[in-house]
PDB file of C-alpha atoms in Angstrom:
ATOM      1  CA  MET A   1     134.274  69.353  40.683  1.00 45.00           C
ATOM      2  CA  SER A   2     135.144  72.122  43.151  1.00 63.00           C
ATOM      3  CA  ASP A   3     131.816  71.685  44.993  1.00 90.00           C
ATOM      4  CA  ILE A   4     132.444  67.954  45.376  1.00 92.00           C
ATOM      5  CA  GLN A   5     136.064  68.586  46.365  1.00 94.00           C
ATOM      6  CA  GLN A   6     134.876  70.930  49.120  1.00 95.00           C
ATOM      7  CA  LEU A   7     132.227  68.480  50.289  1.00 95.00           C
ATOM      8  CA  VAL A   8     134.809  65.678  50.502  1.00 97.00           C
ATOM      9  CA  GLU A   9     137.154  67.982  52.432  1.00 97.00           C
ATOM     10  CA  ASN A  10     134.284  68.725  54.827  1.00 97.00           C
ATOM     11  CA  TYR A  11     133.608  64.971  55.084  1.00 98.00           C
ATOM     12  CA  ILE A  12     137.211  64.348  56.205  1.00 98.00           C
ATOM     13  CA  ALA A  13     136.997  67.295  58.618  1.00 98.00           C
ATOM     14  CA  VAL A  14     133.982  65.640  60.265  1.00 98.00           C
ATOM     15  CA  TRP A  15     136.038  62.482  60.868  1.00 98.00           C
ATOM     16  CA  ASN A  16     138.745  64.642  62.487  1.00 98.00           C
ATOM     17  CA  GLU A  17     136.408  66.700  64.676  1.00 98.00           C
ATOM     18  CA  THR A  18     136.743  65.532  68.286  1.00 97.00           C
ATOM     19  CA  ASP A  19     134.325  68.013  69.875  1.00 98.00           C
ATOM     20  CA  PRO A  20     130.977  66.157  69.895  1.00 98.00           C
ATOM     21  CA  THR A  21     128.860  69.285  69.344  1.00 98.00           C
ATOM     22  CA  ALA A  22     131.004  70.584  66.491  1.00 98.00           C
ATOM     23  CA  ARG A  23     131.203  67.090  64.974  1.00 98.00           C
ATOM     24  CA  ARG A  24     127.421  66.797  64.969  1.00 98.00           C
ATOM     25  CA  ARG A  25     127.090  70.218  63.307  1.00 98.00           C
ATOM     26  CA  GLY A  26     129.499  68.987  60.636  1.00 98.00           C
ATOM     27  CA  ILE A  27     127.589  65.731  60.166  1.00 98.00           C
ATOM     28  CA  ASP A  28     124.337  67.656  59.745  1.00 98.00           C
ATOM     29  CA  ALA A  29     125.996  69.917  57.144  1.00 97.00           C
ATOM     30  CA  VAL A  30     127.595  67.074  55.134  1.00 97.00           C
ATOM     31  CA  PHE A  31     125.248  64.070  55.390  1.00 98.00           C
ATOM     32  CA  ALA A  32     121.601  63.646  54.413  1.00 98.00           C
ATOM     33  CA  PRO A  33     119.361  62.575  57.324  1.00 98.00           C
ATOM     34  CA  GLY A  34     119.086  58.996  56.026  1.00 98.00           C
ATOM     35  CA  ALA A  35     122.666  58.679  54.782  1.00 98.00           C
ATOM     36  CA  ARG A  36     124.094  55.173  54.819  1.00 98.00           C
ATOM     37  CA  TYR A  37     127.746  54.412  55.600  1.00 98.00           C
ATOM     38  CA  THR A  38     129.228  50.972  54.961  1.00 98.00           C
ATOM     39  CA  ASP A  39     132.795  49.740  55.427  1.00 97.00           C
ATOM     40  CA  PRO A  40     134.217  46.352  56.473  1.00 96.00           C
ATOM     41  CA  LEU A  41     133.587  47.145  60.155  1.00 94.00           C
ATOM     42  CA  ALA A  42     130.343  49.141  60.081  1.00 97.00           C
ATOM     43  CA  ASP A  43     127.043  49.407  58.242  1.00 98.00           C
ATOM     44  CA  VAL A  44     124.913  52.223  59.615  1.00 98.00           C
ATOM     45  CA  THR A  45     122.108  54.467  58.461  1.00 98.00           C
ATOM     46  CA  GLY A  46     121.348  57.945  59.754  1.00 98.00           C
ATOM     47  CA  ARG A  47     123.247  60.794  61.288  1.00 98.00           C
ATOM     48  CA  ASP A  48     123.081  59.507  64.879  1.00 98.00           C
ATOM     49  CA  ALA A  49     124.532  56.124  63.925  1.00 98.00           C
ATOM     50  CA  LEU A  50     127.247  57.746  61.814  1.00 98.00           C
ATOM     51  CA  ASP A  51     128.150  60.041  64.700  1.00 98.00           C
ATOM     52  CA  ALA A  52     128.521  56.972  66.936  1.00 98.00           C
ATOM     53  CA  VAL A  53     130.798  55.246  64.394  1.00 98.00           C
ATOM     54  CA  ILE A  54     133.037  58.300  64.095  1.00 98.00           C
ATOM     55  CA  ALA A  55     133.238  58.635  67.898  1.00 98.00           C
ATOM     56  CA  ALA A  56     134.176  54.942  68.161  1.00 97.00           C
ATOM     57  CA  VAL A  57     136.961  55.326  65.574  1.00 96.00           C
ATOM     58  CA  GLN A  58     138.300  58.344  67.445  1.00 97.00           C
ATOM     59  CA  ALA A  59     138.240  56.376  70.712  1.00 96.00           C
ATOM     60  CA  GLN A  60     140.064  53.464  69.077  1.00 94.00           C
ATOM     61  CA  PHE A  61     142.713  55.719  67.506  1.00 94.00           C
ATOM     62  CA  PRO A  62     143.077  58.704  69.872  1.00 95.00           C
ATOM     63  CA  GLY A  63     145.161  61.586  68.595  1.00 95.00           C
ATOM     64  CA  LEU A  64     145.347  60.286  65.027  1.00 97.00           C
ATOM     65  CA  VAL A  65     144.117  62.360  62.095  1.00 97.00           C
ATOM     66  CA  PHE A  66     142.671  61.614  58.682  1.00 98.00           C
ATOM     67  CA  THR A  67     144.372  63.137  55.670  1.00 97.00           C
ATOM     68  CA  LEU A  68     142.726  63.321  52.275  1.00 98.00           C
ATOM     69  CA  GLY A  69     144.336  62.019  49.106  1.00 97.00           C
ATOM     70  CA  PRO A  70     143.281  62.684  45.525  1.00 97.00           C
ATOM     71  CA  VAL A  71     139.576  63.093  44.762  1.00 97.00           C
ATOM     72  CA  ASP A  72     138.171  61.751  41.486  1.00 97.00           C
ATOM     73  CA  ALA A  73     134.567  62.632  40.698  1.00 96.00           C
ATOM     74  CA  HIS A  74     131.958  62.502  37.978  1.00 95.00           C
ATOM     75  CA  HIS A  75     128.246  63.162  38.005  1.00 93.00           C
ATOM     76  CA  ASP A  76     127.238  62.917  41.668  1.00 94.00           C
ATOM     77  CA  VAL A  77     129.834  60.326  42.717  1.00 97.00           C
ATOM     78  CA  ALA A  78     133.351  60.696  44.107  1.00 97.00           C
ATOM     79  CA  ARG A  79     136.099  58.311  45.074  1.00 98.00           C
ATOM     80  CA  PHE A  80     138.993  59.392  47.231  1.00 98.00           C
ATOM     81  CA  THR A  81     141.813  57.964  49.247  1.00 98.00           C
ATOM     82  CA  TRP A  82     142.530  58.780  52.858  1.00 98.00           C
ATOM     83  CA  GLU A  83     145.071  57.889  55.509  1.00 97.00           C
ATOM     84  CA  LEU A  84     144.836  57.771  59.302  1.00 97.00           C
ATOM     85  CA  GLY A  85     147.901  58.356  61.400  1.00 97.00           C
ATOM     86  CA  PRO A  86     149.759  60.783  63.636  1.00 96.00           C
ATOM     87  CA  ALA A  87     150.059  64.286  62.178  1.00 92.00           C
ATOM     88  CA  GLY A  88     153.163  64.276  60.002  1.00 90.00           C
ATOM     89  CA  GLY A  89     153.854  60.594  60.725  1.00 92.00           C
ATOM     90  CA  GLU A  90     153.408  57.262  59.009  1.00 93.00           C
ATOM     91  CA  SER A  91     149.816  56.201  58.488  1.00 95.00           C
ATOM     92  CA  LEU A  92     148.474  53.233  60.433  1.00 95.00           C
ATOM     93  CA  VAL A  93     145.332  52.846  58.317  1.00 96.00           C
ATOM     94  CA  VAL A  94     144.888  53.547  54.598  1.00 97.00           C
ATOM     95  CA  GLY A  95     141.702  53.273  52.618  1.00 98.00           C
ATOM     96  CA  PHE A  96     139.415  54.765  50.053  1.00 97.00           C
ATOM     97  CA  ASP A  97     135.781  55.739  50.013  1.00 98.00           C
ATOM     98  CA  VAL A  98     133.182  56.094  47.300  1.00 98.00           C
ATOM     99  CA  ALA A  99     130.532  58.697  48.093  1.00 98.00           C
ATOM    100  CA  ALA A 100     127.253  59.409  46.308  1.00 98.00           C
ATOM    101  CA  PHE A 101     125.689  62.834  46.590  1.00 96.00           C
ATOM    102  CA  GLY A 102     122.067  63.874  46.195  1.00 95.00           C
ATOM    103  CA  ASP A 103     120.559  66.869  44.445  1.00 93.00           C
ATOM    104  CA  ASP A 104     120.567  68.539  47.861  1.00 95.00           C
ATOM    105  CA  GLY A 105     124.389  68.598  47.780  1.00 93.00           C
ATOM    106  CA  LEU A 106     124.676  66.214  50.728  1.00 96.00           C
ATOM    107  CA  VAL A 107     126.263  62.794  51.052  1.00 97.00           C
ATOM    108  CA  HIS A 108     123.638  60.058  50.768  1.00 98.00           C
ATOM    109  CA  ARG A 109     125.812  56.925  50.582  1.00 98.00           C
ATOM    110  CA  VAL A 110     129.405  56.021  51.430  1.00 98.00           C
ATOM    111  CA  LEU A 111     131.148  52.753  50.656  1.00 98.00           C
ATOM    112  CA  GLY A 112     134.466  52.495  52.485  1.00 98.00           C
ATOM    113  CA  PHE A 113     137.345  50.128  51.802  1.00 98.00           C
ATOM    114  CA  LEU A 114     140.420  49.425  53.943  1.00 96.00           C
ATOM    115  CA  ASP A 115     143.706  48.874  52.130  1.00 96.00           C
ATOM    116  CA  LYS A 116     146.008  48.839  55.165  1.00 94.00           C
ATOM    117  CA  VAL A 117     145.056  48.090  58.772  1.00 91.00           C
ATOM    118  CA  PRO A 118     147.166  47.516  61.867  1.00 84.00           C
ATOM    119  CA  ALA A 119     147.960  43.895  62.684  1.00 76.00           C
ATOM    120  CA  ALA A 120     146.012  42.489  65.612  1.00 61.00           C
ATOM    121  CA  ALA A 121     148.084  42.070  68.753  1.00 48.00           C
TER     122      ALA A 121
END
């Protein structure tokens, strides 16, 4: 499980990377070229589209960071919780993702779920 644990940690690091060039390097290292990401607010395929989604989340929640919760994995699938909030503060968004990995060691599919979201103003 240590390989999957590391890959999930790298996945969260990509979501926290605000430098566009470094973020794209991370995306290329973590996600397969045709990776698909689906959550209640997005359904995208490919690294470029995923990069755009991550940039949009960062623009919507500037200065907030993702923290990783427990990772549970078997075969080539992992589920893990995450929180988004100010460093050391209370989380504004809480969710969990299920990720499927290919034989290449990259993420091929992510299904995201939101458990807590901010109330609309």
